[in-house]
XYZ file of C-alpha atoms in Angstrom:
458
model
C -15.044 16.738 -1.261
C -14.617 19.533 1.625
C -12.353 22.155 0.400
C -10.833 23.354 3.795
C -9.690 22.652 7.554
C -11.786 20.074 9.277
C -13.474 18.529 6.094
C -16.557 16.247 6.768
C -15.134 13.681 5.563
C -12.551 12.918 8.696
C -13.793 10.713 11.172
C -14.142 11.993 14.253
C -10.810 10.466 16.583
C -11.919 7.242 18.591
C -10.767 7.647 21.651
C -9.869 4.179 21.952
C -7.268 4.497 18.903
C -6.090 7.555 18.468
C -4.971 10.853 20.907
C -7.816 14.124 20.039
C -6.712 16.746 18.419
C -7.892 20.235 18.730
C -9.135 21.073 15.138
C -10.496 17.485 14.862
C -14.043 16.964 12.909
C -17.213 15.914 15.221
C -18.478 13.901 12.342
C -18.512 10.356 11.612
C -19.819 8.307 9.073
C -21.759 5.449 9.251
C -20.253 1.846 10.290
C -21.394 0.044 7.482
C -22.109 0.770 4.009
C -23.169 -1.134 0.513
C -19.738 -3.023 -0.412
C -19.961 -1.628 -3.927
C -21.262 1.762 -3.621
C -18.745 3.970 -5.102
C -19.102 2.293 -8.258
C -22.680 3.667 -8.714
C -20.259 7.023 -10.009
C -19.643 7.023 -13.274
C -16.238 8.553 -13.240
C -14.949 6.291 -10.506
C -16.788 3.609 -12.453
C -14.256 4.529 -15.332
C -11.007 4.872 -12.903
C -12.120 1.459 -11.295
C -12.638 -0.462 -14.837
C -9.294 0.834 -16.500
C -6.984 0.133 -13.189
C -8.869 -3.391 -13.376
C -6.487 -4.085 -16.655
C -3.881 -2.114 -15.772
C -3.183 -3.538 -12.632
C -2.897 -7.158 -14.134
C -0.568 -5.894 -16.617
C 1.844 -4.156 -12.911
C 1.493 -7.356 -11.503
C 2.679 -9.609 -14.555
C 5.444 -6.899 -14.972
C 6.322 -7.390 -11.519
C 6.722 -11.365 -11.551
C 8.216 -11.458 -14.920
C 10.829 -8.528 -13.639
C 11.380 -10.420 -10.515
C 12.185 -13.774 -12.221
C 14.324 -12.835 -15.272
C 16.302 -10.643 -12.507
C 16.930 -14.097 -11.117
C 17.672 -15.795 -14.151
C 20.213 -13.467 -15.091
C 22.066 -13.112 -12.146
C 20.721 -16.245 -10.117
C 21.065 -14.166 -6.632
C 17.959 -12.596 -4.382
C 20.109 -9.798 -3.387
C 19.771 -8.519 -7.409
C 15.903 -9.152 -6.849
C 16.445 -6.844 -4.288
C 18.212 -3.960 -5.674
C 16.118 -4.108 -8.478
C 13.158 -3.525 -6.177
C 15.188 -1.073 -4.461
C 15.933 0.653 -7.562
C 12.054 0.922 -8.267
C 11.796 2.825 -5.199
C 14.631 4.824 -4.558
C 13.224 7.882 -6.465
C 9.958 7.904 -4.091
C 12.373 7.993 -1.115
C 14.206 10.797 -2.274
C 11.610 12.863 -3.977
C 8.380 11.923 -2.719
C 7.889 14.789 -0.948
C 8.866 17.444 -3.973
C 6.159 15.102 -5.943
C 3.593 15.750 -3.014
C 4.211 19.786 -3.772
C 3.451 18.938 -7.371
C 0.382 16.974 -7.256
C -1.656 19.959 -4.752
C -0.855 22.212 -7.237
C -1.361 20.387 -10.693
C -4.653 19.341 -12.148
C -4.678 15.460 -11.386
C -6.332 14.362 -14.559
C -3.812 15.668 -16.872
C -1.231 14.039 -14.197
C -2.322 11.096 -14.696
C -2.106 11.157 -18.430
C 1.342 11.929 -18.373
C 2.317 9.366 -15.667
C 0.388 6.704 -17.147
C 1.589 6.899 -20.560
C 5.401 7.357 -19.252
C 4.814 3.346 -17.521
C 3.786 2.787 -20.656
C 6.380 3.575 -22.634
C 8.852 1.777 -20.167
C 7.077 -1.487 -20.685
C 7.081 -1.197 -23.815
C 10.612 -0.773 -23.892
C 11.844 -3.741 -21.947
C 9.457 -6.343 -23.606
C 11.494 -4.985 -26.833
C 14.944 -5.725 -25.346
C 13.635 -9.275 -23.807
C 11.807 -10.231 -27.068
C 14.695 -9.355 -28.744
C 17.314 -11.049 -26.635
C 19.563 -8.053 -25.683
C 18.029 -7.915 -22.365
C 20.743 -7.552 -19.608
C 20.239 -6.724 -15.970
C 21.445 -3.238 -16.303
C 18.884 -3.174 -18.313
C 15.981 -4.470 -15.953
C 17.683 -1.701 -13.396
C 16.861 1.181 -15.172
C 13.270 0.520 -16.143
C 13.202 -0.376 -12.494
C 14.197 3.682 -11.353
C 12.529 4.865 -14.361
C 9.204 3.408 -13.279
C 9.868 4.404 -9.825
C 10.701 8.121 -11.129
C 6.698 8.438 -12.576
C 5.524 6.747 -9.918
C 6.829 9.383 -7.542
C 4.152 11.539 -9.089
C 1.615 8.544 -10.036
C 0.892 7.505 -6.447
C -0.166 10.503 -4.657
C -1.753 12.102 -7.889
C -4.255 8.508 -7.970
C -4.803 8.286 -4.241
C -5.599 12.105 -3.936
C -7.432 11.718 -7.383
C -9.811 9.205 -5.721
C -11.504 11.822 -3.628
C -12.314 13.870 -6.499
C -13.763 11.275 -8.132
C -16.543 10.069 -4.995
C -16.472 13.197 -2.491
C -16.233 12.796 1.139
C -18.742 9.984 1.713
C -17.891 7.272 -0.428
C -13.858 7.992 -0.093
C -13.793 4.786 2.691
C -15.309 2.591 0.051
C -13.798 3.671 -2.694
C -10.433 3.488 -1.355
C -10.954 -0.034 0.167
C -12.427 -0.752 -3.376
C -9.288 0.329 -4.920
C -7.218 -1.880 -2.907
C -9.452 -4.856 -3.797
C -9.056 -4.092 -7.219
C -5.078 -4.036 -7.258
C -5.543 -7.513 -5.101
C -7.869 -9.062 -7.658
C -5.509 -8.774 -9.863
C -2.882 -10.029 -8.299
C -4.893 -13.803 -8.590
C -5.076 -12.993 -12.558
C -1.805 -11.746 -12.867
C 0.525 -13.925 -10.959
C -0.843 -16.628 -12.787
C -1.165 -15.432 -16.449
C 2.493 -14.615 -15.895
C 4.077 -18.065 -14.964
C 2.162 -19.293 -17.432
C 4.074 -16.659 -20.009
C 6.895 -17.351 -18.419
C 7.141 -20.712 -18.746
C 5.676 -20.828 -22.074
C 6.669 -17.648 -23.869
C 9.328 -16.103 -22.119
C 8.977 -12.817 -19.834
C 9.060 -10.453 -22.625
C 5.226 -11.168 -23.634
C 4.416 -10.411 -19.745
C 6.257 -6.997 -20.354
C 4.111 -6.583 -23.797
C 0.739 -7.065 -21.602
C 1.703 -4.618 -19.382
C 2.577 -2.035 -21.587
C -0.551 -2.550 -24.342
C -2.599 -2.625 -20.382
C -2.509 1.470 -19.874
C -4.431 1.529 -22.611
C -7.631 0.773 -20.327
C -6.290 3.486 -18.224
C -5.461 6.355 -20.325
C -9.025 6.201 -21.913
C -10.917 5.988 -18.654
C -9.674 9.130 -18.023
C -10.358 10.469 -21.086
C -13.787 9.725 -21.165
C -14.253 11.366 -17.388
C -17.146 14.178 -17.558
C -15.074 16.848 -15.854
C -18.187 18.783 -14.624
C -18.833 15.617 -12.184
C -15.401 15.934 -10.552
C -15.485 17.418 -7.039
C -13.076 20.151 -7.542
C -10.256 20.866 -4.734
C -8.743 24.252 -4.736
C -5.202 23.605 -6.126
C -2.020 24.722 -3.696
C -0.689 28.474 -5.406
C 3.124 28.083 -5.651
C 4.814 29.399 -2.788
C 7.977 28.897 -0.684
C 8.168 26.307 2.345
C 5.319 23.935 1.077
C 7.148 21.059 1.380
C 7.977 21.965 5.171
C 4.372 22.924 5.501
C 3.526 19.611 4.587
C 5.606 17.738 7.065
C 5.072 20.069 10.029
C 1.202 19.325 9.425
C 2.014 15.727 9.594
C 4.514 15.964 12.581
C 2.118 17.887 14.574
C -0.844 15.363 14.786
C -0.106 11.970 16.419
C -3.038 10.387 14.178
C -1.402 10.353 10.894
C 2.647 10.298 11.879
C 2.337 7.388 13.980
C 0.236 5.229 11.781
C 2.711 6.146 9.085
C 5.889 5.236 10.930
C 4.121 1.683 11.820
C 3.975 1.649 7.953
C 7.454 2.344 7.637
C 8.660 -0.280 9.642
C 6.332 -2.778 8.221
C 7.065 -1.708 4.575
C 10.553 -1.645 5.115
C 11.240 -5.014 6.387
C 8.250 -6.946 5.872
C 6.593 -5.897 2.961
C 10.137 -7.059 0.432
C 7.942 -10.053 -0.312
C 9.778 -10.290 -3.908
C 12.652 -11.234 -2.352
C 11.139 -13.542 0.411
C 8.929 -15.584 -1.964
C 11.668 -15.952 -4.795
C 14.134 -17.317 -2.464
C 11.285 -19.781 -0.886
C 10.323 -21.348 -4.579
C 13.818 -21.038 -5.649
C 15.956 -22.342 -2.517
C 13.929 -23.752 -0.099
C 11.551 -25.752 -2.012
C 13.184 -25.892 -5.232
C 10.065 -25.596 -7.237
C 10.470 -22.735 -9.531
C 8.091 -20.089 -11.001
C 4.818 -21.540 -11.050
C 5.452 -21.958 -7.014
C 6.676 -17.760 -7.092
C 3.281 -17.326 -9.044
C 1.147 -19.725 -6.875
C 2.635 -18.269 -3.624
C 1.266 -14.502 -4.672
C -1.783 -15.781 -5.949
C -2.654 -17.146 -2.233
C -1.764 -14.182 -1.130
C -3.863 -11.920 -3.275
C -6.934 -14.404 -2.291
C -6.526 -13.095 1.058
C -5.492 -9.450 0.377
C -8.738 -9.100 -2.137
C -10.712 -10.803 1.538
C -8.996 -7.966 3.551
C -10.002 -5.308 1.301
C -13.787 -6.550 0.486
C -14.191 -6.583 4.356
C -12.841 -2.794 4.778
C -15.109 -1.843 2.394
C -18.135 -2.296 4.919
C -16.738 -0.551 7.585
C -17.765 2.490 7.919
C -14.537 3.953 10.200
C -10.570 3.122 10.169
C -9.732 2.552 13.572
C -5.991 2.839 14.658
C -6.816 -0.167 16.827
C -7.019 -2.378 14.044
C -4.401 -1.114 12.380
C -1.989 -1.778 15.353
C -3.559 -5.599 15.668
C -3.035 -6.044 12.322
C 0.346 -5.113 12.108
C 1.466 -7.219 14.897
C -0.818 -10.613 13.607
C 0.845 -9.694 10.530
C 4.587 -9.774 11.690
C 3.679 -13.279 13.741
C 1.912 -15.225 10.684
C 5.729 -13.703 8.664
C 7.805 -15.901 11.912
C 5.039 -18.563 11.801
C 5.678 -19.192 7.858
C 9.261 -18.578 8.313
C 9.272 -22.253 9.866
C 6.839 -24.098 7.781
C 8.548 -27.608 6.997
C 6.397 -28.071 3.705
C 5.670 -26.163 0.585
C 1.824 -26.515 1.282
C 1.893 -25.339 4.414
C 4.302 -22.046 3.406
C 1.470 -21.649 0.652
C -1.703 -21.492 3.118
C -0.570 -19.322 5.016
C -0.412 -17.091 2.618
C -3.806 -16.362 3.003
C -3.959 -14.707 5.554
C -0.858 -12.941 5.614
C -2.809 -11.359 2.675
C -5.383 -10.213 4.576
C -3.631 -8.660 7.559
C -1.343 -7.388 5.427
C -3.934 -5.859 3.241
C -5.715 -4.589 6.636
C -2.431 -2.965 7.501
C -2.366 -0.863 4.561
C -6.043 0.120 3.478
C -6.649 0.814 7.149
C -3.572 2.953 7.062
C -4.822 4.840 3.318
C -8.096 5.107 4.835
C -7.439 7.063 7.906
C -4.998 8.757 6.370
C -7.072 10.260 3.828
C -9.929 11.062 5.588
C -8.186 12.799 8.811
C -6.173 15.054 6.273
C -7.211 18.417 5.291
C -7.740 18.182 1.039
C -5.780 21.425 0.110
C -2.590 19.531 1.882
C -3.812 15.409 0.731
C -1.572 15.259 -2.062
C 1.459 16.189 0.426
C 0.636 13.864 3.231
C -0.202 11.365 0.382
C 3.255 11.436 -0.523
C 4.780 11.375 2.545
C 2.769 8.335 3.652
C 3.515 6.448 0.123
C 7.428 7.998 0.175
C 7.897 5.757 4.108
C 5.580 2.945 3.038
C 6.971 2.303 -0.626
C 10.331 4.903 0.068
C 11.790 2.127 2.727
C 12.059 -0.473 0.322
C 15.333 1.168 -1.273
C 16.577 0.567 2.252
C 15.166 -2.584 3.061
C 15.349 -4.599 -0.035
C 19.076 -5.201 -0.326
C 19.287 -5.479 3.590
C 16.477 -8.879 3.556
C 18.423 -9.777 0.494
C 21.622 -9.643 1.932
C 20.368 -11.796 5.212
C 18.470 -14.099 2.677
C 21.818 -14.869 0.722
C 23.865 -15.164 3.750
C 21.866 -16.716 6.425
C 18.850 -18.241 4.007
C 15.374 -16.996 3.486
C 13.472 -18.713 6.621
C 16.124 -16.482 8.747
C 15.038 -13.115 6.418
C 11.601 -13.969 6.641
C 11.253 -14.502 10.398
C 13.085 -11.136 11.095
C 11.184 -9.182 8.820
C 8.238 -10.314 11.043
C 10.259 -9.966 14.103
C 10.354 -5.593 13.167
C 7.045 -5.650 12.207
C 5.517 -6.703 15.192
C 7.678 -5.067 17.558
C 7.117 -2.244 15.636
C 3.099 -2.286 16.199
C 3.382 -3.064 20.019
C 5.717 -0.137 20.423
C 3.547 2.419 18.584
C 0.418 1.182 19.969
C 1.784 1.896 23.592
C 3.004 5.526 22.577
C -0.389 6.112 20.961
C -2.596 5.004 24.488
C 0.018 7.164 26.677
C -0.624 9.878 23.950
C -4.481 9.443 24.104
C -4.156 8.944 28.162
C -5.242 5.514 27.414
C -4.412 2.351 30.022
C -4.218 -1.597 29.622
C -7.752 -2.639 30.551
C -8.112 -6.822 31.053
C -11.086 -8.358 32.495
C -13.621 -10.476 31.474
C -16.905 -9.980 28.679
C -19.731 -12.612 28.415
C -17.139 -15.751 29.570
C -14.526 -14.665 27.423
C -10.979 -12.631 28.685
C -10.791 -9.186 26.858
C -7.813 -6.986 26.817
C -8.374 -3.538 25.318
C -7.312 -0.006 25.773
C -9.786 2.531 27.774
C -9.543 6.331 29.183
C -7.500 6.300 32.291
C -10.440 8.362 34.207
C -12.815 5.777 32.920
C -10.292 2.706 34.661
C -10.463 4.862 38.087
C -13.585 5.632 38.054
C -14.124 1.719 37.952
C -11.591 0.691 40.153
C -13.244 0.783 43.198
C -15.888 -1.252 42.236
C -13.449 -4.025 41.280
């Protein structure tokens, strides 16, 4: 990994997507590259193989949490503050955990945030096994999880670069998405099955005994094999550092208020799909579990296909967002449980688009000594907005019914991405181009000289 301004690994701005800046990188990797080349590095290779378990065990957790919330208190808007709960502490001190994570070692991080899940885990399968569980209960693992995790998440997506250097960071990152997603078609389903059969408390066991795979990955990391970033001194005015950096280049604060917007109100898919199984089709947990298994088949599509391409354009990432906010109003009206469950699919993989697209350019446009800082900022709006939106989508769930919360969490997503993609062209002196390519219309966004210079000739 580059260890100053303008490293090699930021692609050089399209000027189709995003506005130049001045300090911007010439370089550009290649389009395309092996689907599975990052794990030829044997320390990724360890990262990739112990988040492989883990993240089975986070999504088990996260349907068993979701439906004994529901159990106990039979409303979505508890689903939603307990989700809210979880990420409350990233949207009040993601930012301070940003600070930390440039200037600690990230291995040793990781221990400690790992183990802390852990212990959590651990803790609530004990009080469900037990049968003193209680919602209060379920609340505060909720915020305690979301207290490590302020730390966790920018310590592992920083981490990644470290692991792979500059020119495997697109595929690794894309990898890493398709490994949470994977999981989510092992976990969804191993958990109903618990749940039905068991109880939640054994899903709460896996996940717990699962950081095991973890926490000795990164153990058996050879350290000498890590590409080392300079770690941020302590100092005064870091954390303003870090969001005047951000502020100041259109490329990475637009892209994360889309992400904002999208995570807010149309990522609170806990609360969506438990109200669908529960009051619209009245078909219980195994429909909960099947519903985020579809949608992991297409997130794990999304995030195979991203990790071929070479570059993240902001142009996909703004047609993403907005296919991803229609397919949320289109499965808002599905008559039949059937059709609600297809179109999971590919809700999955825009959705997934939306956010390794996102990561990606993120990462790679970011100056390393500052990564861990815009890291958190980009995971404290994406996962931060949830405290906010949550009980808000509950709320209209409970009181005007879950097609209704559904359809307008689409409705602010895809606003959202039309708005920002017209700020970004009239920052990057881009116009509306619409003509016609081999037979076929084509709308698309070019350089205003290059639409004069052509407009005579029309």
């Amino acid at each position: 990994m580059s260890s100053g301004p303008g490293a090699a690994s930021a692609p050089a701005p399209d000027p189709h997507d995003s506005p130049p800046t001045s300090d911007a990188p010439a370089a550009r990797p290649a389009r395309k590259s092996s689907m599975f080349s990052s794990l030829t590095v044997r320390n990724y290779r360890l990262f990739f193989m112990g988040q492989v378990v883990s993240n089975i065990g986070t999504w088990m957790q996260r349907i068993a949490q979701d439906w004994l919330v529901l159990s106990l208190t039979g409303s979505s808007a508890a689903v939603g503050i307990t989700t809210a709960l979880q990420f409350l502490p990233m949207l009040l001190f993601g930012l301070y955990g940003g600070v930390l994570v440039d200037r600690l070692r990230k291995r040793p991080t990781l221990l400690v945030t790992q183990s802390s899940m852990a212990l959590t885990a651990i803790a609530l399968a004990v009080l469900t096994l037990t049968g003193h569980v209680q919602v209060w209960h379920v609340y505060v693992a909720a915020f305690a999880v979301g207290l490590a995790t302020v730390v966790d998440n920018p310590a592992r997506q920083s981490f990644v670069s470290e692991l792979v250097g500059p020119g495997q960071l697109q595929n690794a990152v894309s990898l890493n998405s398709a490994n949470f997603q994977s999981a989510r078609l092992v976990g969804p389903a191993v958990a109903g099955i618990l749940i039905t059969g068991v109880g939640t408390g054994y899903a709460f066991l896996f996940n717990g005994l699962s950081f095991i795979a973890p926490l000795t990955g990164l153990l058996l990391m050879r350290a000498r094999e890590l590409h080392v970033v300079e770690r941020a001194p302590r100092g005064k005015g870091q954390l303003r550092e870090g969001v005047r950096y951000v502020t100041g280049r259109p490329e990475l604060i637009w892209p994360i208020v889309l992400v904002g917007f999208v995570g807010t109100f149309a990522f609170n898919f806990p609360v969506y799909l438990s109200a669908f199984a529960d009051d619209v089709f009245h078909a219980g947990a195994g429909a909960y579990s099947m519903f985020n298994t579809l949608m992991a088949v297409g997130s794990v599509a999304g995030a195979l296909l991203a990790a071929r391409r070479g570059t993240a354009r902001l142009r996909l990432l703004i047609v993403a967002a907005m296919a991803f906010g229609a397919l949320e109003i289109l499965a808002a009206t599905t008559p039949t449980l059937w059709t609600f469950a297809l179109l999971m699919v590919p809700l999955g993989l825009f959705g997934m688009t939306v956010n390794v697209t996102t990561n990606t350019s993120i990462q790679m446009s970011t100056d390393p000594a500052m990564r861990g800082r815009v890291m958190a900022l980009y995971m404290m709006i994406f996962l931060g907005g949830s405290p906010v939106g949550a009980p808000i989508v509950g709320w209209i769930t409970d009181t005007y019914g879950a097609r209704v919360g559904l359809a307008a969490g689409g409705a602010v997503a895809a606003l959202a991405a039309a708005v920002i993609g017209l700020i970004l062209a009239r920052v990057g002196n881009l116009r509306l181009s619409v003509g016609w390519h081999g037979g076929h219309p084509r709308v698309r966004f070019v350089p205003r000289e290059q639409q004069e210079a052509l407009a005579p000739a029309a």
